[in-house]
mmCIF file with all atom_site columns, C-alpha atoms in Angstrom:
data_model
loop_
_atom_site.group_PDB
_atom_site.id
_atom_site.type_symbol
_atom_site.label_atom_id
_atom_site.label_alt_id
_atom_site.label_comp_id
_atom_site.label_asym_id
_atom_site.label_entity_id
_atom_site.label_seq_id
_atom_site.pdbx_PDB_ins_code
_atom_site.Cartn_x
_atom_site.Cartn_y
_atom_site.Cartn_z
_atom_site.occupancy
_atom_site.B_iso_or_equiv
_atom_site.pdbx_formal_charge
_atom_site.auth_seq_id
_atom_site.auth_comp_id
_atom_site.auth_asym_id
_atom_site.auth_atom_id
_atom_site.pdbx_PDB_model_num
ATOM 1   C CA . MET Y 1 1   ? -19.136 6.922   27.313  1.00 49.00 ? 185 MET Y CA 1
ATOM 2   C CA . THR Y 1 2   ? -16.313 6.118   24.885  1.00 55.00 ? 186 THR Y CA 1
ATOM 3   C CA . LYS Y 1 3   ? -17.350 3.728   22.154  1.00 62.00 ? 187 LYS Y CA 1
ATOM 4   C CA . ALA Y 1 4   ? -15.216 0.582   22.076  1.00 60.00 ? 188 ALA Y CA 1
ATOM 5   C CA . LEU Y 1 5   ? -13.417 -0.149  18.830  1.00 57.00 ? 189 LEU Y CA 1
ATOM 6   C CA . PRO Y 1 6   ? -14.204 -3.454  17.129  1.00 58.00 ? 190 PRO Y CA 1
ATOM 7   C CA . LYS Y 1 7   ? -11.544 -6.039  17.914  1.00 67.00 ? 191 LYS Y CA 1
ATOM 8   C CA . ASP Y 1 8   ? -11.213 -7.457  14.449  1.00 76.00 ? 192 ASP Y CA 1
ATOM 9   C CA . ASP Y 1 9   ? -8.934  -7.533  11.455  1.00 80.00 ? 193 ASP Y CA 1
ATOM 10  C CA . ALA Y 1 10  ? -10.794 -4.677  9.750   1.00 85.00 ? 194 ALA Y CA 1
ATOM 11  C CA . ALA Y 1 11  ? -9.997  -2.152  12.485  1.00 88.00 ? 195 ALA Y CA 1
ATOM 12  C CA . ARG Y 1 12  ? -6.376  -3.279  12.674  1.00 91.00 ? 196 ARG Y CA 1
ATOM 13  C CA . GLY Y 1 13  ? -6.053  -3.113  8.903   1.00 92.00 ? 197 GLY Y CA 1
ATOM 14  C CA . VAL Y 1 14  ? -7.341  0.470   8.764   1.00 94.00 ? 198 VAL Y CA 1
ATOM 15  C CA . VAL Y 1 15  ? -4.936  1.661   11.458  1.00 95.00 ? 199 VAL Y CA 1
ATOM 16  C CA . ASP Y 1 16  ? -1.978  -0.154  9.911   1.00 96.00 ? 200 ASP Y CA 1
ATOM 17  C CA . GLU Y 1 17  ? -2.732  1.233   6.447   1.00 96.00 ? 201 GLU Y CA 1
ATOM 18  C CA . VAL Y 1 18  ? -2.889  4.816   7.723   1.00 97.00 ? 202 VAL Y CA 1
ATOM 19  C CA . ILE Y 1 19  ? 0.453   4.392   9.502   1.00 96.00 ? 203 ILE Y CA 1
ATOM 20  C CA . ARG Y 1 20  ? 2.177   2.696   6.569   1.00 94.00 ? 204 ARG Y CA 1
ATOM 21  C CA . SER Y 1 21  ? 0.835   5.149   3.983   1.00 93.00 ? 205 SER Y CA 1
ATOM 22  C CA . ARG Y 1 22  ? 1.975   8.279   5.828   1.00 95.00 ? 206 ARG Y CA 1
ATOM 23  C CA . ALA Y 1 23  ? 5.049   9.859   4.266   1.00 93.00 ? 207 ALA Y CA 1
ATOM 24  C CA . ALA Y 1 24  ? 6.587   13.317  4.096   1.00 95.00 ? 208 ALA Y CA 1
ATOM 25  C CA . VAL Y 1 25  ? 5.034   15.142  1.131   1.00 95.00 ? 209 VAL Y CA 1
ATOM 26  C CA . ARG Y 1 26  ? 6.845   18.050  -0.520  1.00 95.00 ? 210 ARG Y CA 1
ATOM 27  C CA . ALA Y 1 27  ? 4.444   18.979  -3.336  1.00 94.00 ? 211 ALA Y CA 1
ATOM 28  C CA . PHE Y 1 28  ? 0.873   20.060  -2.663  1.00 97.00 ? 212 PHE Y CA 1
ATOM 29  C CA . GLN Y 1 29  ? -2.251  21.036  -4.562  1.00 96.00 ? 213 GLN Y CA 1
ATOM 30  C CA . PRO Y 1 30  ? -3.632  24.556  -3.953  1.00 95.00 ? 214 PRO Y CA 1
ATOM 31  C CA . THR Y 1 31  ? -6.957  23.069  -2.765  1.00 97.00 ? 215 THR Y CA 1
ATOM 32  C CA . PRO Y 1 32  ? -7.993  24.902  0.432   1.00 98.00 ? 216 PRO Y CA 1
ATOM 33  C CA . VAL Y 1 33  ? -8.271  23.070  3.736   1.00 98.00 ? 217 VAL Y CA 1
ATOM 34  C CA . PRO Y 1 34  ? -11.176 24.363  5.876   1.00 98.00 ? 218 PRO Y CA 1
ATOM 35  C CA . LYS Y 1 35  ? -10.381 25.627  9.367   1.00 98.00 ? 219 LYS Y CA 1
ATOM 36  C CA . ALA Y 1 36  ? -12.981 23.202  10.751  1.00 98.00 ? 220 ALA Y CA 1
ATOM 37  C CA . LEU Y 1 37  ? -11.012 20.271  9.345   1.00 98.00 ? 221 LEU Y CA 1
ATOM 38  C CA . VAL Y 1 38  ? -7.766  21.484  10.934  1.00 98.00 ? 222 VAL Y CA 1
ATOM 39  C CA . VAL Y 1 39  ? -9.585  21.866  14.252  1.00 98.00 ? 223 VAL Y CA 1
ATOM 40  C CA . GLU Y 1 40  ? -10.940 18.321  13.866  1.00 98.00 ? 224 GLU Y CA 1
ATOM 41  C CA . ILE Y 1 41  ? -7.415  16.977  13.365  1.00 98.00 ? 225 ILE Y CA 1
ATOM 42  C CA . LEU Y 1 42  ? -6.165  18.905  16.407  1.00 98.00 ? 226 LEU Y CA 1
ATOM 43  C CA . GLU Y 1 43  ? -9.072  17.509  18.437  1.00 98.00 ? 227 GLU Y CA 1
ATOM 44  C CA . VAL Y 1 44  ? -7.722  14.032  17.726  1.00 98.00 ? 228 VAL Y CA 1
ATOM 45  C CA . ALA Y 1 45  ? -4.049  14.983  18.186  1.00 98.00 ? 229 ALA Y CA 1
ATOM 46  C CA . ARG Y 1 46  ? -4.681  16.424  21.643  1.00 98.00 ? 230 ARG Y CA 1
ATOM 47  C CA . CYS Y 1 47  ? -5.453  12.870  22.811  1.00 98.00 ? 231 CYS Y CA 1
ATOM 48  C CA . ALA Y 1 48  ? -1.762  11.987  22.414  1.00 98.00 ? 232 ALA Y CA 1
ATOM 49  C CA . PRO Y 1 49  ? -0.080  10.776  25.626  1.00 98.00 ? 233 PRO Y CA 1
ATOM 50  C CA . SER Y 1 50  ? 2.166   12.995  27.722  1.00 98.00 ? 234 SER Y CA 1
ATOM 51  C CA . ASN Y 1 51  ? 4.040   12.551  30.986  1.00 98.00 ? 235 ASN Y CA 1
ATOM 52  C CA . SER Y 1 52  ? 1.642   13.254  33.883  1.00 98.00 ? 236 SER Y CA 1
ATOM 53  C CA . ASN Y 1 53  ? -0.764  14.783  31.337  1.00 98.00 ? 237 ASN Y CA 1
ATOM 54  C CA . THR Y 1 54  ? 1.452   17.857  30.956  1.00 98.00 ? 238 THR Y CA 1
ATOM 55  C CA . GLN Y 1 55  ? 0.467   18.342  27.268  1.00 98.00 ? 239 GLN Y CA 1
ATOM 56  C CA . PRO Y 1 56  ? 3.537   20.465  26.372  1.00 98.00 ? 240 PRO Y CA 1
ATOM 57  C CA . TRP Y 1 57  ? 2.437   21.463  22.861  1.00 98.00 ? 241 TRP Y CA 1
ATOM 58  C CA . SER Y 1 58  ? 1.513   24.864  21.426  1.00 98.00 ? 242 SER Y CA 1
ATOM 59  C CA . VAL Y 1 59  ? 0.474   25.224  17.782  1.00 98.00 ? 243 VAL Y CA 1
ATOM 60  C CA . HIS Y 1 60  ? 0.284   28.177  15.377  1.00 98.00 ? 244 HIS Y CA 1
ATOM 61  C CA . VAL Y 1 61  ? -1.799  27.533  12.237  1.00 98.00 ? 245 VAL Y CA 1
ATOM 62  C CA . LEU Y 1 62  ? -1.253  29.782  9.208   1.00 98.00 ? 246 LEU Y CA 1
ATOM 63  C CA . GLU Y 1 63  ? -3.355  30.213  6.081   1.00 98.00 ? 247 GLU Y CA 1
ATOM 64  C CA . GLY Y 1 64  ? -3.981  32.832  3.404   1.00 98.00 ? 248 GLY Y CA 1
ATOM 65  C CA . ASN Y 1 65  ? -2.325  36.241  3.769   1.00 98.00 ? 249 ASN Y CA 1
ATOM 66  C CA . ALA Y 1 66  ? -0.935  35.435  7.212   1.00 98.00 ? 250 ALA Y CA 1
ATOM 67  C CA . LYS Y 1 67  ? 0.906   32.436  5.775   1.00 98.00 ? 251 LYS Y CA 1
ATOM 68  C CA . ARG Y 1 68  ? 2.087   34.456  2.761   1.00 98.00 ? 252 ARG Y CA 1
ATOM 69  C CA . ARG Y 1 69  ? 3.575   37.231  4.940   1.00 98.00 ? 253 ARG Y CA 1
ATOM 70  C CA . PHE Y 1 70  ? 5.196   34.650  7.209   1.00 98.00 ? 254 PHE Y CA 1
ATOM 71  C CA . SER Y 1 71  ? 6.765   32.839  4.240   1.00 98.00 ? 255 SER Y CA 1
ATOM 72  C CA . GLU Y 1 72  ? 8.032   36.090  2.743   1.00 98.00 ? 256 GLU Y CA 1
ATOM 73  C CA . ALA Y 1 73  ? 9.760   37.024  6.004   1.00 98.00 ? 257 ALA Y CA 1
ATOM 74  C CA . LEU Y 1 74  ? 11.385  33.601  6.247   1.00 98.00 ? 258 LEU Y CA 1
ATOM 75  C CA . LEU Y 1 75  ? 12.541  33.683  2.629   1.00 97.00 ? 259 LEU Y CA 1
ATOM 76  C CA . ARG Y 1 76  ? 14.187  37.058  3.213   1.00 97.00 ? 260 ARG Y CA 1
ATOM 77  C CA . SER Y 1 77  ? 16.012  35.579  6.199   1.00 97.00 ? 261 SER Y CA 1
ATOM 78  C CA . HIS Y 1 78  ? 16.969  32.530  4.132   1.00 96.00 ? 262 HIS Y CA 1
ATOM 79  C CA . GLU Y 1 79  ? 18.375  34.753  1.374   1.00 96.00 ? 263 GLU Y CA 1
ATOM 80  C CA . ARG Y 1 80  ? 20.382  36.854  3.860   1.00 96.00 ? 264 ARG Y CA 1
ATOM 81  C CA . ASP Y 1 81  ? 21.871  33.642  5.250   1.00 95.00 ? 265 ASP Y CA 1
ATOM 82  C CA . ASP Y 1 82  ? 23.176  35.472  8.319   1.00 96.00 ? 266 ASP Y CA 1
ATOM 83  C CA . LEU Y 1 83  ? 21.812  33.282  11.115  1.00 96.00 ? 267 LEU Y CA 1
ATOM 84  C CA . PRO Y 1 84  ? 23.902  30.527  12.707  1.00 95.00 ? 268 PRO Y CA 1
ATOM 85  C CA . ALA Y 1 85  ? 23.274  27.081  11.299  1.00 91.00 ? 269 ALA Y CA 1
ATOM 86  C CA . SER Y 1 86  ? 21.043  25.064  13.618  1.00 89.00 ? 270 SER Y CA 1
ATOM 87  C CA . ARG Y 1 87  ? 22.451  21.818  14.981  1.00 88.00 ? 271 ARG Y CA 1
ATOM 88  C CA . HIS Y 1 88  ? 19.893  19.093  14.295  1.00 90.00 ? 272 HIS Y CA 1
ATOM 89  C CA . PHE Y 1 89  ? 22.504  16.385  14.857  1.00 93.00 ? 273 PHE Y CA 1
ATOM 90  C CA . PRO Y 1 90  ? 25.738  16.036  16.825  1.00 92.00 ? 274 PRO Y CA 1
ATOM 91  C CA . ASP Y 1 91  ? 29.010  16.725  15.040  1.00 91.00 ? 275 ASP Y CA 1
ATOM 92  C CA . GLU Y 1 92  ? 29.610  12.985  14.789  1.00 94.00 ? 276 GLU Y CA 1
ATOM 93  C CA . LEU Y 1 93  ? 26.463  11.066  13.935  1.00 94.00 ? 277 LEU Y CA 1
ATOM 94  C CA . PRO Y 1 94  ? 26.464  7.398   14.963  1.00 95.00 ? 278 PRO Y CA 1
ATOM 95  C CA . ALA Y 1 95  ? 27.548  5.380   11.938  1.00 94.00 ? 279 ALA Y CA 1
ATOM 96  C CA . SER Y 1 96  ? 24.171  3.685   11.442  1.00 92.00 ? 280 SER Y CA 1
ATOM 97  C CA . CYS Y 1 97  ? 22.310  7.006   11.525  1.00 95.00 ? 281 CYS Y CA 1
ATOM 98  C CA . LYS Y 1 98  ? 24.851  8.647   9.232   1.00 94.00 ? 282 LYS Y CA 1
ATOM 99  C CA . SER Y 1 99  ? 24.481  5.951   6.581   1.00 95.00 ? 283 SER Y CA 1
ATOM 100 C CA . ARG Y 1 100 ? 20.699  6.356   6.567   1.00 94.00 ? 284 ARG Y CA 1
ATOM 101 C CA . GLN Y 1 101 ? 21.010  10.140  6.416   1.00 93.00 ? 285 GLN Y CA 1
ATOM 102 C CA . SER Y 1 102 ? 23.372  9.856   3.432   1.00 93.00 ? 286 SER Y CA 1
ATOM 103 C CA . ASP Y 1 103 ? 20.987  7.461   1.714   1.00 92.00 ? 287 ASP Y CA 1
ATOM 104 C CA . PHE Y 1 104 ? 18.121  9.909   2.171   1.00 91.00 ? 288 PHE Y CA 1
ATOM 105 C CA . GLY Y 1 105 ? 20.166  12.783  0.727   1.00 90.00 ? 289 GLY Y CA 1
ATOM 106 C CA . ALA Y 1 106 ? 21.171  10.716  -2.304  1.00 90.00 ? 290 ALA Y CA 1
ATOM 107 C CA . ARG Y 1 107 ? 17.573  9.694   -3.021  1.00 91.00 ? 291 ARG Y CA 1
ATOM 108 C CA . TYR Y 1 108 ? 16.174  13.170  -2.410  1.00 90.00 ? 292 TYR Y CA 1
ATOM 109 C CA . TYR Y 1 109 ? 18.559  15.189  -4.557  1.00 91.00 ? 293 TYR Y CA 1
ATOM 110 C CA . THR Y 1 110 ? 18.714  12.575  -7.321  1.00 89.00 ? 294 THR Y CA 1
ATOM 111 C CA . THR Y 1 111 ? 14.922  12.691  -7.598  1.00 89.00 ? 295 THR Y CA 1
ATOM 112 C CA . LEU Y 1 112 ? 15.092  16.484  -7.887  1.00 89.00 ? 296 LEU Y CA 1
ATOM 113 C CA . GLY Y 1 113 ? 17.888  16.310  -10.468 1.00 91.00 ? 297 GLY Y CA 1
ATOM 114 C CA . ILE Y 1 114 ? 20.240  18.229  -8.161  1.00 93.00 ? 298 ILE Y CA 1
ATOM 115 C CA . ASP Y 1 115 ? 23.892  17.260  -7.885  1.00 92.00 ? 299 ASP Y CA 1
ATOM 116 C CA . ARG Y 1 116 ? 24.725  16.925  -4.192  1.00 83.00 ? 300 ARG Y CA 1
ATOM 117 C CA . ALA Y 1 117 ? 27.882  18.966  -4.854  1.00 88.00 ? 301 ALA Y CA 1
ATOM 118 C CA . ASP Y 1 118 ? 25.748  21.882  -6.113  1.00 93.00 ? 302 ASP Y CA 1
ATOM 119 C CA . ALA Y 1 119 ? 25.444  23.800  -2.847  1.00 91.00 ? 303 ALA Y CA 1
ATOM 120 C CA . ALA Y 1 120 ? 23.584  26.717  -4.446  1.00 93.00 ? 304 ALA Y CA 1
ATOM 121 C CA . ALA Y 1 121 ? 20.856  24.505  -5.898  1.00 93.00 ? 305 ALA Y CA 1
ATOM 122 C CA . ARG Y 1 122 ? 20.516  22.648  -2.614  1.00 92.00 ? 306 ARG Y CA 1
ATOM 123 C CA . TYR Y 1 123 ? 20.181  25.941  -0.731  1.00 92.00 ? 307 TYR Y CA 1
ATOM 124 C CA . THR Y 1 124 ? 17.475  27.094  -3.150  1.00 92.00 ? 308 THR Y CA 1
ATOM 125 C CA . GLN Y 1 125 ? 15.599  23.843  -2.605  1.00 92.00 ? 309 GLN Y CA 1
ATOM 126 C CA . THR Y 1 126 ? 15.841  24.317  1.163   1.00 92.00 ? 310 THR Y CA 1
ATOM 127 C CA . GLY Y 1 127 ? 14.028  27.615  0.670   1.00 94.00 ? 311 GLY Y CA 1
ATOM 128 C CA . ARG Y 1 128 ? 10.982  25.660  -0.531  1.00 96.00 ? 312 ARG Y CA 1
ATOM 129 C CA . ASN Y 1 129 ? 10.454  24.696  3.100   1.00 96.00 ? 313 ASN Y CA 1
ATOM 130 C CA . TYR Y 1 130 ? 9.540   28.272  3.953   1.00 97.00 ? 314 TYR Y CA 1
ATOM 131 C CA . LEU Y 1 131 ? 6.758   28.238  1.368   1.00 98.00 ? 315 LEU Y CA 1
ATOM 132 C CA . PHE Y 1 132 ? 5.459   25.103  3.075   1.00 98.00 ? 316 PHE Y CA 1
ATOM 133 C CA . PHE Y 1 133 ? 5.962   23.438  -0.319  1.00 96.00 ? 317 PHE Y CA 1
ATOM 134 C CA . ASP Y 1 134 ? 2.895   25.407  -1.526  1.00 97.00 ? 318 ASP Y CA 1
ATOM 135 C CA . ALA Y 1 135 ? 0.583   23.637  0.914   1.00 98.00 ? 319 ALA Y CA 1
ATOM 136 C CA . PRO Y 1 136 ? -2.465  25.736  1.838   1.00 98.00 ? 320 PRO Y CA 1
ATOM 137 C CA . ILE Y 1 137 ? -1.822  25.325  5.565   1.00 98.00 ? 321 ILE Y CA 1
ATOM 138 C CA . GLY Y 1 138 ? 1.398   25.896  7.475   1.00 98.00 ? 322 GLY Y CA 1
ATOM 139 C CA . LEU Y 1 139 ? 1.905   25.034  11.119  1.00 98.00 ? 323 LEU Y CA 1
ATOM 140 C CA . ILE Y 1 140 ? 4.554   26.009  13.639  1.00 98.00 ? 324 ILE Y CA 1
ATOM 141 C CA . PHE Y 1 141 ? 4.914   23.946  16.810  1.00 98.00 ? 325 PHE Y CA 1
ATOM 142 C CA . THR Y 1 142 ? 6.513   25.416  19.935  1.00 98.00 ? 326 THR Y CA 1
ATOM 143 C CA . ILE Y 1 143 ? 7.369   24.230  23.443  1.00 98.00 ? 327 ILE Y CA 1
ATOM 144 C CA . ASP Y 1 144 ? 8.388   25.833  26.727  1.00 98.00 ? 328 ASP Y CA 1
ATOM 145 C CA . GLU Y 1 145 ? 12.184  25.881  26.587  1.00 97.00 ? 329 GLU Y CA 1
ATOM 146 C CA . ARG Y 1 146 ? 12.448  24.900  30.261  1.00 98.00 ? 330 ARG Y CA 1
ATOM 147 C CA . LEU Y 1 147 ? 11.066  21.419  29.625  1.00 98.00 ? 331 LEU Y CA 1
ATOM 148 C CA . MET Y 1 148 ? 13.245  18.318  29.580  1.00 97.00 ? 332 MET Y CA 1
ATOM 149 C CA . PRO Y 1 149 ? 13.875  15.773  26.773  1.00 96.00 ? 333 PRO Y CA 1
ATOM 150 C CA . HIS Y 1 150 ? 11.046  13.615  28.123  1.00 97.00 ? 334 HIS Y CA 1
ATOM 151 C CA . SER Y 1 151 ? 8.552   16.346  27.203  1.00 98.00 ? 335 SER Y CA 1
ATOM 152 C CA . TRP Y 1 152 ? 10.085  16.521  23.741  1.00 98.00 ? 336 TRP Y CA 1
ATOM 153 C CA . ALA Y 1 153 ? 9.352   12.794  23.479  1.00 98.00 ? 337 ALA Y CA 1
ATOM 154 C CA . ASP Y 1 154 ? 5.727   13.631  24.375  1.00 98.00 ? 338 ASP Y CA 1
ATOM 155 C CA . TYR Y 1 155 ? 5.774   16.224  21.598  1.00 98.00 ? 339 TYR Y CA 1
ATOM 156 C CA . GLY Y 1 156 ? 6.913   13.629  19.088  1.00 98.00 ? 340 GLY Y CA 1
ATOM 157 C CA . MET Y 1 157 ? 3.890   11.497  19.948  1.00 98.00 ? 341 MET Y CA 1
ATOM 158 C CA . PHE Y 1 158 ? 1.632   14.530  19.501  1.00 98.00 ? 342 PHE Y CA 1
ATOM 159 C CA . LEU Y 1 159 ? 3.139   15.291  16.085  1.00 98.00 ? 343 LEU Y CA 1
ATOM 160 C CA . GLN Y 1 160 ? 2.770   11.685  14.925  1.00 98.00 ? 344 GLN Y CA 1
ATOM 161 C CA . THR Y 1 161 ? -0.839  11.606  16.140  1.00 98.00 ? 345 THR Y CA 1
ATOM 162 C CA . PHE Y 1 162 ? -1.538  14.818  14.224  1.00 98.00 ? 346 PHE Y CA 1
ATOM 163 C CA . MET Y 1 163 ? -0.034  13.429  11.020  1.00 98.00 ? 347 MET Y CA 1
ATOM 164 C CA . LEU Y 1 164 ? -1.956  10.164  11.277  1.00 98.00 ? 348 LEU Y CA 1
ATOM 165 C CA . ALA Y 1 165 ? -5.236  11.963  11.978  1.00 98.00 ? 349 ALA Y CA 1
ATOM 166 C CA . ALA Y 1 166 ? -4.579  14.122  8.897   1.00 98.00 ? 350 ALA Y CA 1
ATOM 167 C CA . LYS Y 1 167 ? -3.774  11.094  6.749   1.00 98.00 ? 351 LYS Y CA 1
ATOM 168 C CA . ALA Y 1 168 ? -6.965  9.356   7.874   1.00 98.00 ? 352 ALA Y CA 1
ATOM 169 C CA . ARG Y 1 169 ? -8.847  12.351  6.445   1.00 98.00 ? 353 ARG Y CA 1
ATOM 170 C CA . GLY Y 1 170 ? -7.114  12.270  3.069   1.00 97.00 ? 354 GLY Y CA 1
ATOM 171 C CA . LEU Y 1 171 ? -4.575  14.990  3.891   1.00 98.00 ? 355 LEU Y CA 1
ATOM 172 C CA . ASP Y 1 172 ? -0.799  14.783  3.747   1.00 97.00 ? 356 ASP Y CA 1
ATOM 173 C CA . THR Y 1 173 ? 1.907   16.418  5.815   1.00 98.00 ? 357 THR Y CA 1
ATOM 174 C CA . CYS Y 1 174 ? 5.604   17.184  5.925   1.00 97.00 ? 358 CYS Y CA 1
ATOM 175 C CA . PRO Y 1 175 ? 7.272   17.809  9.300   1.00 98.00 ? 359 PRO Y CA 1
ATOM 176 C CA . GLN Y 1 176 ? 10.065  20.377  8.839   1.00 98.00 ? 360 GLN Y CA 1
ATOM 177 C CA . VAL Y 1 177 ? 12.883  21.103  11.258  1.00 97.00 ? 361 VAL Y CA 1
ATOM 178 C CA . SER Y 1 178 ? 14.336  23.770  8.936   1.00 97.00 ? 362 SER Y CA 1
ATOM 179 C CA . PHE Y 1 179 ? 12.257  26.482  10.644  1.00 98.00 ? 363 PHE Y CA 1
ATOM 180 C CA . VAL Y 1 180 ? 14.376  26.171  13.776  1.00 97.00 ? 364 VAL Y CA 1
ATOM 181 C CA . ARG Y 1 181 ? 17.285  28.094  12.250  1.00 97.00 ? 365 ARG Y CA 1
ATOM 182 C CA . HIS Y 1 182 ? 15.024  31.098  11.701  1.00 98.00 ? 366 HIS Y CA 1
ATOM 183 C CA . GLU Y 1 183 ? 13.544  31.161  15.197  1.00 98.00 ? 367 GLU Y CA 1
ATOM 184 C CA . PRO Y 1 184 ? 14.163  34.918  15.664  1.00 98.00 ? 368 PRO Y CA 1
ATOM 185 C CA . VAL Y 1 185 ? 12.041  35.595  12.561  1.00 98.00 ? 369 VAL Y CA 1
ATOM 186 C CA . VAL Y 1 186 ? 9.395   33.094  13.632  1.00 98.00 ? 370 VAL Y CA 1
ATOM 187 C CA . ARG Y 1 187 ? 9.324   34.651  17.086  1.00 98.00 ? 371 ARG Y CA 1
ATOM 188 C CA . GLU Y 1 188 ? 8.785   38.141  15.694  1.00 98.00 ? 372 GLU Y CA 1
ATOM 189 C CA . CYS Y 1 189 ? 6.177   37.156  13.110  1.00 98.00 ? 373 CYS Y CA 1
ATOM 190 C CA . LEU Y 1 190 ? 4.076   35.041  15.471  1.00 98.00 ? 374 LEU Y CA 1
ATOM 191 C CA . GLN Y 1 191 ? 4.720   37.122  18.600  1.00 98.00 ? 375 GLN Y CA 1
ATOM 192 C CA . LEU Y 1 192 ? 5.724   34.021  20.518  1.00 98.00 ? 376 LEU Y CA 1
ATOM 193 C CA . PRO Y 1 193 ? 5.451   34.305  24.298  1.00 96.00 ? 377 PRO Y CA 1
ATOM 194 C CA . ALA Y 1 194 ? 8.743   34.545  26.193  1.00 95.00 ? 378 ALA Y CA 1
ATOM 195 C CA . GLY Y 1 195 ? 10.258  31.146  26.813  1.00 97.00 ? 379 GLY Y CA 1
ATOM 196 C CA . GLN Y 1 196 ? 8.619   29.401  23.858  1.00 98.00 ? 380 GLN Y CA 1
ATOM 197 C CA . THR Y 1 197 ? 11.036  27.756  21.424  1.00 98.00 ? 381 THR Y CA 1
ATOM 198 C CA . VAL Y 1 198 ? 10.380  26.270  17.992  1.00 98.00 ? 382 VAL Y CA 1
ATOM 199 C CA . VAL Y 1 199 ? 10.122  22.478  17.731  1.00 98.00 ? 383 VAL Y CA 1
ATOM 200 C CA . CYS Y 1 200 ? 9.420   22.314  13.988  1.00 98.00 ? 384 CYS Y CA 1
ATOM 201 C CA . GLY Y 1 201 ? 7.071   23.437  11.261  1.00 98.00 ? 385 GLY Y CA 1
ATOM 202 C CA . MET Y 1 202 ? 4.712   21.365  9.155   1.00 98.00 ? 386 MET Y CA 1
ATOM 203 C CA . SER Y 1 203 ? 3.013   21.570  5.774   1.00 98.00 ? 387 SER Y CA 1
ATOM 204 C CA . LEU Y 1 204 ? -0.579  20.336  5.542   1.00 98.00 ? 388 LEU Y CA 1
ATOM 205 C CA . GLY Y 1 205 ? -2.714  19.844  2.446   1.00 98.00 ? 389 GLY Y CA 1
ATOM 206 C CA . TYR Y 1 206 ? -3.634  17.574  -0.429  1.00 98.00 ? 390 TYR Y CA 1
ATOM 207 C CA . ALA Y 1 207 ? -0.663  15.970  -2.149  1.00 96.00 ? 391 ALA Y CA 1
ATOM 208 C CA . GLN Y 1 208 ? 0.142   16.361  -5.827  1.00 93.00 ? 392 GLN Y CA 1
ATOM 209 C CA . THR Y 1 209 ? -0.148  12.661  -6.460  1.00 84.00 ? 393 THR Y CA 1
ATOM 210 C CA . GLY Y 1 210 ? 2.060   12.637  -9.574  1.00 84.00 ? 394 GLY Y CA 1
ATOM 211 C CA . ALA Y 1 211 ? 5.021   14.459  -8.014  1.00 85.00 ? 395 ALA Y CA 1
ATOM 212 C CA . ALA Y 1 212 ? 8.324   12.579  -8.338  1.00 81.00 ? 396 ALA Y CA 1
ATOM 213 C CA . LEU Y 1 213 ? 9.240   13.304  -4.708  1.00 80.00 ? 397 LEU Y CA 1
ATOM 214 C CA . HIS Y 1 214 ? 6.363   11.116  -3.592  1.00 76.00 ? 398 HIS Y CA 1
ATOM 215 C CA . ARG Y 1 215 ? 8.112   8.080   -5.016  1.00 73.00 ? 399 ARG Y CA 1
ATOM 216 C CA . LEU Y 1 216 ? 11.180  8.213   -2.777  1.00 79.00 ? 400 LEU Y CA 1
ATOM 217 C CA . ALA Y 1 217 ? 10.022  5.045   -0.985  1.00 81.00 ? 401 ALA Y CA 1
ATOM 218 C CA . MET Y 1 218 ? 12.351  5.547   1.954   1.00 88.00 ? 402 MET Y CA 1
ATOM 219 C CA . PRO Y 1 219 ? 13.452  2.195   3.395   1.00 93.00 ? 403 PRO Y CA 1
ATOM 220 C CA . ARG Y 1 220 ? 12.947  1.192   7.020   1.00 94.00 ? 404 ARG Y CA 1
ATOM 221 C CA . GLU Y 1 221 ? 15.168  -1.100  9.042   1.00 96.00 ? 405 GLU Y CA 1
ATOM 222 C CA . PRO Y 1 222 ? 13.769  -4.572  9.795   1.00 96.00 ? 406 PRO Y CA 1
ATOM 223 C CA . VAL Y 1 223 ? 12.594  -5.214  13.345  1.00 97.00 ? 407 VAL Y CA 1
ATOM 224 C CA . HIS Y 1 224 ? 15.534  -7.475  14.185  1.00 96.00 ? 408 HIS Y CA 1
ATOM 225 C CA . ALA Y 1 225 ? 17.936  -4.593  13.449  1.00 95.00 ? 409 ALA Y CA 1
ATOM 226 C CA . PHE Y 1 226 ? 16.653  -2.402  16.279  1.00 96.00 ? 410 PHE Y CA 1
ATOM 227 C CA . ALA Y 1 227 ? 14.695  -4.577  18.736  1.00 97.00 ? 411 ALA Y CA 1
ATOM 228 C CA . VAL Y 1 228 ? 16.055  -6.901  21.417  1.00 95.00 ? 412 VAL Y CA 1
ATOM 229 C CA . PHE Y 1 229 ? 13.587  -9.325  23.002  1.00 95.00 ? 413 PHE Y CA 1
ATOM 230 C CA . HIS Y 1 230 ? 14.101  -10.508 26.574  1.00 94.00 ? 414 HIS Y CA 1
ATOM 231 C CA . GLY Y 1 231 ? 12.378  -13.413 28.299  1.00 92.00 ? 415 GLY Y CA 1
ATOM 232 C CA . PHE Y 1 232 ? 10.555  -14.861 25.287  1.00 93.00 ? 416 PHE Y CA 1
ATOM 233 C CA . ASP Y 1 233 ? 10.601  -18.532 24.320  1.00 84.00 ? 417 ASP Y CA 1
ATOM 234 C CA . GLY Y 1 234 ? 11.712  -19.586 27.775  1.00 76.00 ? 418 GLY Y CA 1
ATOM 235 C CA . GLY Y 1 235 ? 14.644  -17.157 27.904  1.00 65.00 ? 419 GLY Y CA 1
ATOM 236 C CA . THR Y 1 236 ? 15.741  -15.223 30.950  1.00 63.00 ? 420 THR Y CA 1
#
């Protein structure tokens, strides 16, 4: 029988703190993460909701020599730079999204001391993704390519649940869409089944707490900027 959670401020405070303290980390300690701990996090993440309980997620977890060989293959592909650029966004981003994307880029590259006009330095920094930012654990998430956007929404909930379960255990994460461009390499290295496509990668480990990138403090829009309430306060 599932144990009921206490309905009090303490439980709410713990959950809220885990959510608010999660952030993308791009500098990790070399401290190993035991397989049992990764399995424990996945045990929690698998409880994420999905449409009609379809559970559309597949996960590849890399560590040690397997992760090293995988990273080396991706770095070679990154250096060749011969794959088509992946389209994470439409050609014309909505203005509100574009302004937030530009703000992120300014904060990110300024913190790294990279001029945004320095394409070579930015490309080198992108390559850090394929080392999983030196995290001891790398993950690749895949989905059946036949599934519809609604299943991708399910996947987002699974990824968020995974990251929160990791954070609750003192671990940090960085979800990384950059792996999508190198799907042919990922497919070959991991021997992905036919029809599986890459959703994203993720770094998992213990953060380097003093790293400058951890002080980006990315802003979030206030609730009134994105939520519309209907029927409250006697409205229709």
